CSV table of C-alpha atoms in Angstrom, one decimal:
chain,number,residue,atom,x,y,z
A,19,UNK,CA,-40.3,-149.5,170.5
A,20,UNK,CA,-37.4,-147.4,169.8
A,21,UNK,CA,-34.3,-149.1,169.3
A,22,UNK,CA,-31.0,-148.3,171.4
A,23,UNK,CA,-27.9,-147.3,169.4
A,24,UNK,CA,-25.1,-148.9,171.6
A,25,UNK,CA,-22.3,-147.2,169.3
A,26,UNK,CA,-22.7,-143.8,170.2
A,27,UNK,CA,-19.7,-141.9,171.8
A,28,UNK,CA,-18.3,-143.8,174.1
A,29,UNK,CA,-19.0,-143.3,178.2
A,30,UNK,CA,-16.9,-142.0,180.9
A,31,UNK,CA,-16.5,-145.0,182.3
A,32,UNK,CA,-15.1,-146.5,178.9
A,33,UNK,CA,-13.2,-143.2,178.2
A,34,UNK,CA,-11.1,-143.4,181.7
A,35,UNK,CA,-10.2,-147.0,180.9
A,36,UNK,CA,-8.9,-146.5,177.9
A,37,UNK,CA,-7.4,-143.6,178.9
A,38,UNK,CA,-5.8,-145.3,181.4
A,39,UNK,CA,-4.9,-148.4,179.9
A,40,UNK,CA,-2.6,-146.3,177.4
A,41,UNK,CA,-1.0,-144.3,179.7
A,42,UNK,CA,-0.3,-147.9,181.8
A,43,UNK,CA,0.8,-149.7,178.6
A,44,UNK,CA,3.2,-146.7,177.5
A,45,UNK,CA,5.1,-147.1,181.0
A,46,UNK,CA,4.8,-151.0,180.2
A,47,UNK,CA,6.8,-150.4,176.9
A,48,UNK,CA,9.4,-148.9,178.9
A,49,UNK,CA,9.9,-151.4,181.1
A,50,UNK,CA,9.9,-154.2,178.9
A,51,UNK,CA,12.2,-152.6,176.3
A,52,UNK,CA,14.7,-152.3,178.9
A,53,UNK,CA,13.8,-156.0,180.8
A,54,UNK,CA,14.5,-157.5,177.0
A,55,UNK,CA,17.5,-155.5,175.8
A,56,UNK,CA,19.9,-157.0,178.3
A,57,UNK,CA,17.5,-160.8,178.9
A,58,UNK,CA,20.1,-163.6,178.0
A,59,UNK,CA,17.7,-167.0,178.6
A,60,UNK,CA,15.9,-167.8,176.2
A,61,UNK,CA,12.6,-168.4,177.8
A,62,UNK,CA,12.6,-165.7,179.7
A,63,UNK,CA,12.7,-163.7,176.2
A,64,UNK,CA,10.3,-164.9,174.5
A,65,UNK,CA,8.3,-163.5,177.2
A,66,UNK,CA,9.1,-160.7,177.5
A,67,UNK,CA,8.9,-160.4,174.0
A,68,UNK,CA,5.5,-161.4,173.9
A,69,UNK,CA,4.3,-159.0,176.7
A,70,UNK,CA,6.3,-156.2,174.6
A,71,UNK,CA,4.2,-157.2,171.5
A,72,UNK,CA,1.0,-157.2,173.5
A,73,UNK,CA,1.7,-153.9,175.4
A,74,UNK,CA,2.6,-152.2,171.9
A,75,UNK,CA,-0.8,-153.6,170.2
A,76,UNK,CA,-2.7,-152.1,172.8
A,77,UNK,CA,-1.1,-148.4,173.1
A,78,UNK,CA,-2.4,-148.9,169.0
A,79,UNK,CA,-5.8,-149.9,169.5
A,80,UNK,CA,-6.4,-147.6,172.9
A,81,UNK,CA,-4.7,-144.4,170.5
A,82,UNK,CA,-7.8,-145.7,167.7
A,83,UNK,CA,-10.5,-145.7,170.2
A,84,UNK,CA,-9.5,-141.7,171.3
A,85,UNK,CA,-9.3,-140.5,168.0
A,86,UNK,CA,-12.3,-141.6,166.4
A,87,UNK,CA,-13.9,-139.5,169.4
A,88,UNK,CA,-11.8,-136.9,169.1
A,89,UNK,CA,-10.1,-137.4,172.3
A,90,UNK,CA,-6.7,-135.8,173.0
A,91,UNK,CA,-4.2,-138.7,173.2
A,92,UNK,CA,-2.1,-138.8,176.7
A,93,UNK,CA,1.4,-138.1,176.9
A,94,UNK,CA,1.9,-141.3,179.3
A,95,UNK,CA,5.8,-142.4,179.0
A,96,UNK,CA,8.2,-142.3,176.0
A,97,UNK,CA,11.6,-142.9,174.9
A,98,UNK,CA,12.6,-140.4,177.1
A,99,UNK,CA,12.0,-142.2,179.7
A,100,UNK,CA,14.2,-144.8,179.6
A,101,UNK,CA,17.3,-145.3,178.6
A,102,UNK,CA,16.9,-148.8,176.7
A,103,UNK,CA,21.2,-150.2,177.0
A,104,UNK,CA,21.9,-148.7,180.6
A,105,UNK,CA,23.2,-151.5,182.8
A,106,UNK,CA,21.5,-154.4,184.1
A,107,UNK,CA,19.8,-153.8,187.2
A,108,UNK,CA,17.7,-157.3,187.4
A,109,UNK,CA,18.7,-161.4,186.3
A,110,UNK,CA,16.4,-162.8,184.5
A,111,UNK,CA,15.2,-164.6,186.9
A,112,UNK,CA,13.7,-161.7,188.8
A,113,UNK,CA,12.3,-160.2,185.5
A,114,UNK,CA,10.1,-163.4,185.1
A,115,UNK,CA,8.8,-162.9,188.8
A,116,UNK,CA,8.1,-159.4,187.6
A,117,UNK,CA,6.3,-160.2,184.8
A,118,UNK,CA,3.8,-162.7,186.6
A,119,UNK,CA,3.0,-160.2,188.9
A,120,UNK,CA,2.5,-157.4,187.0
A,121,UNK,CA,0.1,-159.7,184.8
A,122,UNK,CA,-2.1,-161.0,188.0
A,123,UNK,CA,-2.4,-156.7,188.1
A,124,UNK,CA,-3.2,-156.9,184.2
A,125,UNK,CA,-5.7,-159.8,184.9
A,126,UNK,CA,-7.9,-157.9,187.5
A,127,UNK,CA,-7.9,-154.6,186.0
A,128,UNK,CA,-9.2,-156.0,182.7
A,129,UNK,CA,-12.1,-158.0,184.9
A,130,UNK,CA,-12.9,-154.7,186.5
A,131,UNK,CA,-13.0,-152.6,183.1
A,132,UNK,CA,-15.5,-155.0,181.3
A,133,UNK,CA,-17.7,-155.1,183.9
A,134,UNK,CA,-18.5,-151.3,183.4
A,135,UNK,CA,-17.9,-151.4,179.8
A,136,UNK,CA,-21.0,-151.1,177.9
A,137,UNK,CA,-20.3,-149.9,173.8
A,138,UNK,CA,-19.7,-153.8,171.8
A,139,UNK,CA,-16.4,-152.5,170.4
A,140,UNK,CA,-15.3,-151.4,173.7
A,141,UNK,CA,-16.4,-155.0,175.4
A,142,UNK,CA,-15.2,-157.4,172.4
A,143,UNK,CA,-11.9,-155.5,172.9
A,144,UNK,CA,-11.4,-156.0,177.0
A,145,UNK,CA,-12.5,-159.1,176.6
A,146,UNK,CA,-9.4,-159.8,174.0
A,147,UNK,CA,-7.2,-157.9,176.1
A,148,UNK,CA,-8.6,-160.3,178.9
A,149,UNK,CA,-7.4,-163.3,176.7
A,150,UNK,CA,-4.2,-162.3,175.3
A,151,UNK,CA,-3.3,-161.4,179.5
A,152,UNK,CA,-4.8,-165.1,180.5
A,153,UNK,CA,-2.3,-166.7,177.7
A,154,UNK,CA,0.6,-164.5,179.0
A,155,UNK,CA,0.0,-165.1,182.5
A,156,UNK,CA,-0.3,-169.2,181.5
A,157,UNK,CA,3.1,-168.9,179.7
A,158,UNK,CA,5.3,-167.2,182.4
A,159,UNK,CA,3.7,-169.6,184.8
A,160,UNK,CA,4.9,-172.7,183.3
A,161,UNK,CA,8.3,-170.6,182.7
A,162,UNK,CA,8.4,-170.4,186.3
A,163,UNK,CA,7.8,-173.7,187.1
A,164,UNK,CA,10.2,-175.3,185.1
A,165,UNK,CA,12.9,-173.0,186.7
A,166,UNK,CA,11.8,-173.8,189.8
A,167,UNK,CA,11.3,-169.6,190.3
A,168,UNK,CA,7.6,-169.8,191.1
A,169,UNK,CA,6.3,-169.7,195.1
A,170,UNK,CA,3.8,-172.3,195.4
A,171,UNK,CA,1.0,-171.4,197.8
A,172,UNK,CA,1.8,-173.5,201.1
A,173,UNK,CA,-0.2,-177.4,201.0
A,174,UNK,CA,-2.3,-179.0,203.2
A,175,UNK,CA,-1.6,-182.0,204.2
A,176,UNK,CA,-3.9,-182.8,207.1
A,177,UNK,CA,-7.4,-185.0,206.5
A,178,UNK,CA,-10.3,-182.6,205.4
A,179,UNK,CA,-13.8,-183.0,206.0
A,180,UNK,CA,-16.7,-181.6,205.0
A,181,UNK,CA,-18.5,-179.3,207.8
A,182,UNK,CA,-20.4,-176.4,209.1
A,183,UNK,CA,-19.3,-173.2,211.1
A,184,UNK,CA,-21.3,-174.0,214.5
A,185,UNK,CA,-19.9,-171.5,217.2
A,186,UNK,CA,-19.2,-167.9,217.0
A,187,UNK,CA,-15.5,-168.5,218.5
A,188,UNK,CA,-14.5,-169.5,214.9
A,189,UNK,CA,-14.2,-165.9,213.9
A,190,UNK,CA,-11.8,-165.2,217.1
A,191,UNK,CA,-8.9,-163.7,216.8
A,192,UNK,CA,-7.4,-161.8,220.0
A,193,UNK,CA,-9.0,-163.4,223.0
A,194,UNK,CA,-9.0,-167.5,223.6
A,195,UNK,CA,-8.1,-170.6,221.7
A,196,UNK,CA,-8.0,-169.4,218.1
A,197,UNK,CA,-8.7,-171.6,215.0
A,198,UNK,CA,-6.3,-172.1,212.0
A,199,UNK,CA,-6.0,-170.1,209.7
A,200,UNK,CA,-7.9,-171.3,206.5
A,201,UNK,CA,-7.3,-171.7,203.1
A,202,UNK,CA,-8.6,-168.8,202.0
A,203,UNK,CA,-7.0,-166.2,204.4
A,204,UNK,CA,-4.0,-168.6,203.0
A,205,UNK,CA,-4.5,-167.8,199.7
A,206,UNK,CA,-5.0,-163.7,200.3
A,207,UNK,CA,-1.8,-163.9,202.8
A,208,UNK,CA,0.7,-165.6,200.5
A,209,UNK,CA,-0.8,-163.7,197.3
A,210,UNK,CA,-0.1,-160.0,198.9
A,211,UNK,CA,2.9,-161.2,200.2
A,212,UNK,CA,4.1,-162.1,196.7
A,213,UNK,CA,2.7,-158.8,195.2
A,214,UNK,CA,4.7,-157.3,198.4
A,215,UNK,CA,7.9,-158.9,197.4
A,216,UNK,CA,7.7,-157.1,194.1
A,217,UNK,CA,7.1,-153.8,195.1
A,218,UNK,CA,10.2,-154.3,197.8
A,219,UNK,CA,12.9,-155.4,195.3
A,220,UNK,CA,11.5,-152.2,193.0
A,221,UNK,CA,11.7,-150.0,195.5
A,222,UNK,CA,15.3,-151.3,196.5
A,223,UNK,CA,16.5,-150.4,192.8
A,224,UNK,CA,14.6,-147.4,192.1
A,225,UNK,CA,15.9,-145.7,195.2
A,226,UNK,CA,19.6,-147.3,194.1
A,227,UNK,CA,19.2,-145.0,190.9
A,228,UNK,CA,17.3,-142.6,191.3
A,229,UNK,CA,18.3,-138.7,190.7
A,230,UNK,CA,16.2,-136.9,193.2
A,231,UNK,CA,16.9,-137.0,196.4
A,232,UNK,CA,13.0,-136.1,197.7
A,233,UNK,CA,12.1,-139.3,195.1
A,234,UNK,CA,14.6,-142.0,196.7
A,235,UNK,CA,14.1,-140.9,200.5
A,236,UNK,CA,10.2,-142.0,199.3
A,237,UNK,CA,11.3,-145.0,197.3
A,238,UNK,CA,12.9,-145.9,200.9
A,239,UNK,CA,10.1,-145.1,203.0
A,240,UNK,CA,7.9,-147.0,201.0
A,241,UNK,CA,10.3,-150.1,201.0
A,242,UNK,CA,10.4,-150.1,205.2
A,243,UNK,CA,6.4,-150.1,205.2
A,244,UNK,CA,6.4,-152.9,202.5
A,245,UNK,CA,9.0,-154.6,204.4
A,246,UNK,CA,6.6,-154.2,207.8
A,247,UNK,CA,3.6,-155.4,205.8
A,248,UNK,CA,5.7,-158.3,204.3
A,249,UNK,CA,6.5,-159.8,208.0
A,250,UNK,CA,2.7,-159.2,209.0
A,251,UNK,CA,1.4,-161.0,206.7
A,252,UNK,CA,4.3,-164.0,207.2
A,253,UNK,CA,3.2,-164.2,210.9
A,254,UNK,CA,-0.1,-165.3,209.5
A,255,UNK,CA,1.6,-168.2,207.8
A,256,UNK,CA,4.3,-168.9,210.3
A,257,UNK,CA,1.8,-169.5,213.0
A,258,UNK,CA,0.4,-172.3,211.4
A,259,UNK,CA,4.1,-173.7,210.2
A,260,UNK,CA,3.1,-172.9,206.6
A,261,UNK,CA,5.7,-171.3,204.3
A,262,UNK,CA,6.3,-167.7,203.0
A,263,UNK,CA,7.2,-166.8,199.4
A,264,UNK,CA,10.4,-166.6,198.6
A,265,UNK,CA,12.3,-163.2,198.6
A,266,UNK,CA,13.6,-162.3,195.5
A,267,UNK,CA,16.3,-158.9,196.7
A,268,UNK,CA,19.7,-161.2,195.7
A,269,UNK,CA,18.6,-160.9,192.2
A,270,UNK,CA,19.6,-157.2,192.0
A,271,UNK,CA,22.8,-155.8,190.5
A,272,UNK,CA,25.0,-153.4,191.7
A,273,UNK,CA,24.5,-151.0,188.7
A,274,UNK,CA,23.6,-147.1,190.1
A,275,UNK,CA,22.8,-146.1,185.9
A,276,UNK,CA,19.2,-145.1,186.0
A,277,UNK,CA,17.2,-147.2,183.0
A,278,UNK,CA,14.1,-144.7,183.6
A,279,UNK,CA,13.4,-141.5,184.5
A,280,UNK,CA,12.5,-140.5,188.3
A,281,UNK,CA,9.0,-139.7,187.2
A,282,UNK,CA,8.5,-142.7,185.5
A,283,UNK,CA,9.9,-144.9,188.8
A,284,UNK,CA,7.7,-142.7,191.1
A,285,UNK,CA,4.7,-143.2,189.1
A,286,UNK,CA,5.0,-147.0,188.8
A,287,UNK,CA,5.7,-147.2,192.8
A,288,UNK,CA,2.5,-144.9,193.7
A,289,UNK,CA,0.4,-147.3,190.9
A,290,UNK,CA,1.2,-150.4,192.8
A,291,UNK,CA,0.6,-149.2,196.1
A,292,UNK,CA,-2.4,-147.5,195.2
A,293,UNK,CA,-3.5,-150.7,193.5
A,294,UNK,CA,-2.7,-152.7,197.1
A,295,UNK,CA,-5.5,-151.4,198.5
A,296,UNK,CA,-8.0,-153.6,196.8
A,297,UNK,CA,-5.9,-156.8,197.0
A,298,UNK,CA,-5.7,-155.6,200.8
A,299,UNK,CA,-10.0,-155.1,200.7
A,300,UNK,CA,-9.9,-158.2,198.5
A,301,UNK,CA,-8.5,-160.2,201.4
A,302,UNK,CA,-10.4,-158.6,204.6
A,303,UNK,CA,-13.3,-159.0,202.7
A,304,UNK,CA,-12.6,-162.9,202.7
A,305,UNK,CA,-11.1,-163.0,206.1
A,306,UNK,CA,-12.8,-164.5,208.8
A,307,UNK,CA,-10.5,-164.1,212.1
A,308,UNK,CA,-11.1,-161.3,213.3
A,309,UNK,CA,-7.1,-160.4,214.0
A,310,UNK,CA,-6.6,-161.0,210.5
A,311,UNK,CA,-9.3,-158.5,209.7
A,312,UNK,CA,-8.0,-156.0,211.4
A,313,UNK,CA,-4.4,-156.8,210.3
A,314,UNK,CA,-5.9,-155.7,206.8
A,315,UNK,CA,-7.8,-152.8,207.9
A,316,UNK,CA,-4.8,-151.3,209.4
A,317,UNK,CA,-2.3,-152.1,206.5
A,318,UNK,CA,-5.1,-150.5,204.1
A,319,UNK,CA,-4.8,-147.6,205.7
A,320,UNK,CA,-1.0,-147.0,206.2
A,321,UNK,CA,-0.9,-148.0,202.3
A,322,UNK,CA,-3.6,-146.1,201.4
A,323,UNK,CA,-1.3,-142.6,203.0
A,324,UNK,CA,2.3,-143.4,201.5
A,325,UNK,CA,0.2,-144.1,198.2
A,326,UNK,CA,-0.7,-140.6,198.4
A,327,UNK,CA,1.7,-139.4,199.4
A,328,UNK,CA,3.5,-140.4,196.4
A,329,UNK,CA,0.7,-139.1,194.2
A,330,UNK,CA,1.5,-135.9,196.0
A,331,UNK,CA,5.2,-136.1,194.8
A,332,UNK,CA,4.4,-136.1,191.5
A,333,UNK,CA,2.0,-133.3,191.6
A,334,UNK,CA,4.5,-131.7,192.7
A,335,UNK,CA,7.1,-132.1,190.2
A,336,UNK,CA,4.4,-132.3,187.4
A,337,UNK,CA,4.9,-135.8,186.4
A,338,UNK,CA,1.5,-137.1,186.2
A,339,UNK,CA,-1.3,-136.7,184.3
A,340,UNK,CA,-4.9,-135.0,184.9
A,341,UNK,CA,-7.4,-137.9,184.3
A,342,UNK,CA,-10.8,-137.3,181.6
A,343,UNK,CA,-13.0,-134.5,183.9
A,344,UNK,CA,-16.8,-133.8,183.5
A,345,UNK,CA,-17.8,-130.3,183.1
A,346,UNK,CA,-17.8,-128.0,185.7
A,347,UNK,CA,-21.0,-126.2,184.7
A,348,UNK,CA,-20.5,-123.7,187.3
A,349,UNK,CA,-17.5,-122.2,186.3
A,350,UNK,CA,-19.2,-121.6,182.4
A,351,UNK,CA,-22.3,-119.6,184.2
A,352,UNK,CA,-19.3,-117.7,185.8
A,353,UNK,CA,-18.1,-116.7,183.2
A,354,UNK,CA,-20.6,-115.4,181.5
């Protein structure tokens, strides 16, 4: 039997993560660069300086893995996109909030890119990626902690038993006596509303520095939905007297210096609301009240447009990047 050579060229599926990954991590340097310049505790810079290491190692190894195939690198982000000493926009305290969540995104896109990954190099290296993000994500949660700066999920206190679902009103949600909501639809509430939170207080500061007008009257549109979305997802909480995360907007400056360019800011806003959409699936999927279901179903969509929308927007002003394409065999017969 003929054996397999796993270590050919790598596949489109492998090529569009790592193609991805780089241009992610070099808008990641950015960030972080600017986050650490100005960080004055202690804690919350060795973080960031780890984070900064890790997102620097990987822009190396994802550069290697294009090369050796001959692969154009991407542009992504540079130094001139951000200005590293502008004036604080964050404390320090919102940077390690930041940092948490943008590692739980870190966390499930690594999942998602083994799982289609099938070259040994390719897998050995997600799967380290995988492990370094675990180890950052464990750090900045105990950082949290001890500050008291992480929102627990809500506890429940009442006696549990164990049971079965024996009557089809359990999945009610408009008409008659509905159930409580349970610990799952708690868990996908008070996550999104978290990863909410985020996008909000970004969106706040990118459309407080921003140059272009089109850009901030989007950042501001973007923040009213996210606001919307953020009390939707509270009432499913409130109901049951269960509490929301907290909001983080106090722990903005006043500073109107823009750190990073307008197409860097846009891009990172469209990324995160384009990346809503499967936390949003995540939790219909899992939901089992049917007015939480559709809750989801309708917030999926209204993100699902603005994220667009802002994908449109930088089109427009030629700020992002054409992704790996197969070959339009068409178009070569054409020309011929």
């Amino acid at each position: 039997m003929e054996q397999i050579n796993h270590q050919e060229k790598i596949n489109a599926s492998e090529y569009g993560i790592i193609w991805s990954q780089y241009v992610n991590d070099s808008m990641s340097r950015c960030v972080l660069r600017y986050l650490l310049n100005d960080a004055k505790d202690e804690d919350t810079r060795a973080l960031l300086q780890f984070a900064l290491q890790l997102s620097e190692t990987h822009i190396e190894r994802t550069k290697q893995f294009l090369t050796q195939e001959n692969y154009p690198i991407p542009i992504g982000f540079t130094d001139e996109d951000v200005t590293v000493n502008a004036p604080s926009l964050f404390t320090d305290t919102f940077k390690v909030v930041y940092l948490q969540i943008m590692t739980i995104h870190g966390l499930t896109r690594y999942a998602g890119a083994t799982s289609v990954s099938i070259r040994e190099d390719v897998r050995k290296y997600l799967i380290e990626c995988t492990s370094q993000t675990l180890e950052l994500y464990d750090r900045v949660t105990t950082v949290a902690l001890s500050k008291g700066i992480l929102s627990k999920p809500p506890t429940l206190n009442n006696k549990q038993k164990i049971d079965f679902i024996r009557k089809q009103n359990y999945l009610t949600g408009w008409f008659g006596k509905r159930r409580p909501i349970n610990a799952i639809e708690i868990s996908g509430a008070h996550l999104n509303m978290q990863k909410t939170m985020v996008k909000m207080v970004l969106e706040l500061v990118f459309s407080q520095v921003c140059q272009s007008k089109e850009v901030r009257e989007y950042f501001e549109r973007a923040r009213k939905l996210c606001k919307r979305h953020f009390h939707i997802l509270g009432l499913m909480l409130e109901e049951e007297n269960l509490h929301e995360p907290r909001i983080f907007e106090s722990e903005v400056t006043d500073s109107t210096v823009p750190p990073f360019s307008d197409k860097l800011m846009l891009f990172h806003i469209a990324t995160l609301l384009s990346a809503a959409l499967g936390y949003y699936g995540e939790a219909l999927s899992m939901s089992q009240r049917r007015d939480l279901s559709a809750d989801y179903a309708r917030m999926n969509m209204e993100i699902a447009l603005i994220a667009e929308d802002g994908m449109n927007l930088l089109i427009e002003n030629g700020w992002i990047e054409q992704p790996p394409l197969a070959t339009e065999h068409q178009d070569l017969a054409k020309d011929k």
